[in-house]
Amino acid sequence: MASKPSDATSLFTEPDWTKTHSHRVGLRSRDDRFPGLTHSGDDWRFALEEEAEEKIRELQEKVEKGELLTVRDFLAKQEDFHLRRPEVHPGGWRYVLHTREGFIKTGQAWLVNQRKKEKEEKERKQEGDNDGDGGEKQQDQNQYQSQDQEPQLQAKEEEEEEKTEPSATEKALLHLLRSEEAHMRSLKPSDGKARSPVKGDFVPSEIDEIDQTTPDNWIPRTDHLIRITGKHPLNAEADLTELFEAGFVTPNWLHYVRSHGAVPHLLWENHKLEVSAGKNVTFFMDDLKDQFESINIPVFAACDGNRRKELNMLKRSKGFNWGPGAVGCAYWKGVRLREVLKRAGAKELMKEYDGLRLWVNFQGADYLSEGKYETSIPLEYVMNKRNDVLLAYEMNDTPLPPDHGYPLRLVVPGYVGGRWVKWLEKVWVTDRENDSYYHIWDNRVVPEFVTDKDSELAKTMYRNPSTACMEQQLNSVIVRPAQGEKIDIQDVQNGKQYQLQGFAYNGGGNEVQKVEVSLNGGSSWLYCARRYPDYSLRYGKKFWTWLHWHVDVNLTQLLRAESIRVRCWDVNKNTQPENPTWNLEGMMNNCQYTVKPEITEEKFDKTYLTFRHPCEPGTGEGGWMKPSPQIQAEESQRQASRPGQQFSRNEIEKHSTEDDCWIVINGNVYDATSVMSWHPGGKAPIMAHAGRVHEDTTGEFESIHDDFAHTKLQECILGTVTKKTQDFMKQEAKIKAEKRAKSGGQKSDIALKRHKWTQARFTHKKPLSQDTKRYTFELISKNKKLGLKTGQHIQIGFHFNDQLVFRSYTPVRPVFDEEEDGTFDLVVKTYYPDPGQPGGTMSNILDCLTKGEEVEIKGPAGEIVYEGNGTFKIDEKKMAFERITLVLGGSGVTPGYQVIVRILRSGGKDKTQIRVIDSNKTEDDILMRNELNDLADKYPGQIQITHILSHPSDSWEGEKGLVNEDIIHNYGFAPDERSVALLCGPPAMIQKAVLPALVDWGYDEDKNLFGF
């Protein structure tokens, strides 16, 4: 049920978020935690303690019938195969629990869920009559300013006089031609047995926090790819310079990725390929590898949407903003599809249907919004041995990475990437083209006059076979000079040489016969040298790879150049068009690639020759192309009408559930709750931003959505963020970028990373009580230190189908540097399931781990660091205190325990006074009780510990009840400039009781009151 916005008067008391610290109790932190609060979803007992025994018994019967499943049930049933056969799994493989935490906790008829539903229905009924209308919308028009920055440099080279002797330019060209001829003659034909020259010494092993809330939360990826569509799904390309400098064969981690949805978590051990071509045959992965001959050949792949952004700058297409780097050339190892089809009766089928055109259909295992991904290609093409159509299981001599189709994908040399089906599970032959959604409505080039998909004309054109993208087409790209590259004008005046470089490719295995560049708008052209990879030649004339080209010019020529254009030619003397041709899908753009030089001046009066490519991928704005007047007008109309109501950060953060979901885009606040049911990408991409006050949402939305999505978005607008919230978003984006850059260069001996998940291996556990255990984990790199400072947390994660489920814990060891030995200990209470509730997710997972199994770790989380002698560093600002009041509850005791140990075991050097108020339900719930009591006995003059129980036994002699104002006044230090209060406990306890009591007493949330 959507909650109502708070009173407008709260805007006048809104804090300046740019000046306050990041540990304000109960507000989302940079670590995506709520400081001062333990996780509310793990201890369900408090919600059930008043329920009647009759209802418990009713649900007990359902449990006995197996109708309610807990996380322990799933863990028991699903084996971790990669521990037994690591050689057939990609490096960095992760175990994923094939269910959702949401299903276990809220998707079943637990008693706690029934009670919550009844409460919501009661509230809805009470509030139904009080709902009012919002105010009228106000007009606030902002004109989108255009800047036409095309350079108008015009210069022509003077013609040289005829000479009987070859000129220096002619001599250089002759040398280049002879060198190229020798290279082409030296090309060795590939026999399919070569190995990839790419060394496999680098395999991504860390999971980016960007992916933690998506179904791809289990896939290790690198930062070397530019994400085009935000967090999910992954569509990414390499930086052009890095891609080119990697060489002729692209490393797996640098190869472009195209995905329509979540990557399915498949296993070599049980994956099956179903084949039907007259007979129905099923193959396991080991069957394919053992029963058929494999070949290993280099093949170039390119998305048919490569270079789409150039078209989107003219007019928005239905596709997202690929730059020129959606390409890659790798070694693919697999079996020929023709041999597998022959085993299934394809030869006999072709004889039976002689004279008819037959099609091979393919289906991937990925579940998408419009069904599974399917497509088809002509059977005749597949059955031609010289077309090398493969069922590939390796990429560059290693198992396929998950993003590239593990464990099996289709490789169709010479065809567009849209036909290379990943996660292949079905192959079948028909007498007609595939008619699935993705085959008909994707990977098409329709005429320019088709501007939408809904008209009868559009439907007819999309179903016309001639519009389908099949064979790759002729294309070429300039890599050097790079986007934004600068050349000192002094070097130009000195007459230095410069080498223009790039790559070119073609479809159907046809050779790129010539590459040339123009420096004067196409009036004349310079011949470029071509270089193909080793073993790129198949069957004497087939080229499945790309080529690299280069030509040397004088820098003075570049200074006078109008532009740098490249074009290439095929064996039929066809070449690339001069200008782009827009189409609705934004496919197959292969116009001449143009780089423009300009003179720029920077500080210290330095002058440079700077180069601009047409566009930067995704949302980058550094290219010479600018949005067309039509696009600018559309954007202006969208910004013209915005409601006047404003919302603050703390108001927006309240709306973060599937039933009440607000998002922020371009400073506007939208209620996206109604979008959940029909969003093509599912709920996950929206929920990743629900209630989040950050700029990431804007970048992701703008990178992938078309005019229709913008129109639908306006139907959900509520208002705008306040200026303080807008300033906070800008500041956080800057801080986040700085921290991310800093963490990338952290010390190599530290295991934890703030923005990357790495693995830790479970070794053993020690029972401390009936439901509390001490768990020991070892770092994968044993020579590294954990790197956690006193007061900080580590985040423990486990993979589910829809997201990485994680909780924050504070290790009880190591606390001091000398305790660092490549391991760490956690003390965790297990909240077991019972008939009324499913139990704590993470605590049950930890309790079910067996030796050698792995969890994800990330950190450090938290910006509160205790440095000793009463000094804290909070958001990099040092604060000194003499007295510390710790108000802790349940599992929240562990961060306080770290601070206590650091002070009391300092050998008497740290004189800071400590008072602890530790709240629990029963005596058995008190974590670290023996350790805390030992410290209190040993250091009676420095620490005072008060335990308070809400459900004590008759023999309990300590405080009874709940933490309230009297308890805090009696057992805490009074507020002053030398006293600090630190909190960590259940949300209800901290937010409703402790925080208000401390503020009323005189503690200040910006000065001496913080949440761990």
mmCIF file with all atom_site columns, C-alpha atoms in Angstrom, residues 96-97 99-103 211-217 658 684 799-805:
data_model
loop_
_atom_site.group_PDB
_atom_site.id
_atom_site.type_symbol
_atom_site.label_atom_id
_atom_site.label_alt_id
_atom_site.label_comp_id
_atom_site.label_asym_id
_atom_site.label_entity_id
_atom_site.label_seq_id
_atom_site.pdbx_PDB_ins_code
_atom_site.Cartn_x
_atom_site.Cartn_y
_atom_site.Cartn_z
_atom_site.occupancy
_atom_site.B_iso_or_equiv
_atom_site.pdbx_formal_charge
_atom_site.auth_seq_id
_atom_site.auth_comp_id
_atom_site.auth_asym_id
_atom_site.auth_atom_id
_atom_site.pdbx_PDB_model_num
ATOM 1  C CA . VAL A 1 96  ? 23.536 -19.711 -6.954  1.00 0.00 ? 96  VAL A CA 1
ATOM 2  C CA . LEU A 1 97  ? 20.548 -20.797 -4.898  1.00 0.00 ? 97  LEU A CA 1
ATOM 3  C CA . THR A 1 99  ? 15.073 -19.428 -5.659  1.00 0.00 ? 99  THR A CA 1
ATOM 4  C CA . ARG A 1 100 ? 14.385 -15.939 -4.364  1.00 0.00 ? 100 ARG A CA 1
ATOM 5  C CA . GLU A 1 101 ? 14.614 -14.705 -0.801  1.00 0.00 ? 101 GLU A CA 1
ATOM 6  C CA . GLY A 1 102 ? 11.344 -12.895 -1.474  1.00 0.00 ? 102 GLY A CA 1
ATOM 7  C CA . PHE A 1 103 ? 9.604  -16.198 -2.216  1.00 0.00 ? 103 PHE A CA 1
ATOM 8  C CA . ASP A 1 211 ? 25.206 -6.210  -10.213 1.00 0.00 ? 211 ASP A CA 1
ATOM 9  C CA . GLN A 1 212 ? 24.338 -7.166  -6.633  1.00 0.00 ? 212 GLN A CA 1
ATOM 10 C CA . THR A 1 213 ? 20.635 -6.288  -6.897  1.00 0.00 ? 213 THR A CA 1
ATOM 11 C CA . THR A 1 214 ? 20.151 -7.963  -10.297 1.00 0.00 ? 214 THR A CA 1
ATOM 12 C CA . PRO A 1 215 ? 19.719 -11.596 -11.398 1.00 0.00 ? 215 PRO A CA 1
ATOM 13 C CA . ASP A 1 216 ? 23.297 -11.375 -12.719 1.00 0.00 ? 216 ASP A CA 1
ATOM 14 C CA . ASN A 1 217 ? 24.596 -10.981 -9.169  1.00 0.00 ? 217 ASN A CA 1
ATOM 15 C CA . GLU A 1 658 ? 7.164  -3.186  -4.921  1.00 0.00 ? 658 GLU A CA 1
ATOM 16 C CA . ALA A 1 684 ? 14.322 -5.947  -10.984 1.00 0.00 ? 684 ALA A CA 1
ATOM 17 C CA . HIS A 1 799 ? 23.577 -15.654 -4.449  1.00 0.00 ? 799 HIS A CA 1
ATOM 18 C CA . PHE A 1 800 ? 19.885 -16.096 -5.181  1.00 0.00 ? 800 PHE A CA 1
ATOM 19 C CA . ASN A 1 801 ? 18.128 -16.122 -8.554  1.00 0.00 ? 801 ASN A CA 1
ATOM 20 C CA . ASP A 1 802 ? 17.061 -12.495 -8.430  1.00 0.00 ? 802 ASP A CA 1
ATOM 21 C CA . GLN A 1 803 ? 19.762 -10.791 -6.400  1.00 0.00 ? 803 GLN A CA 1
ATOM 22 C CA . LEU A 1 804 ? 22.700 -11.095 -4.053  1.00 0.00 ? 804 LEU A CA 1
ATOM 23 C CA . VAL A 1 805 ? 21.267 -11.318 -0.541  1.00 0.00 ? 805 VAL A CA 1
#
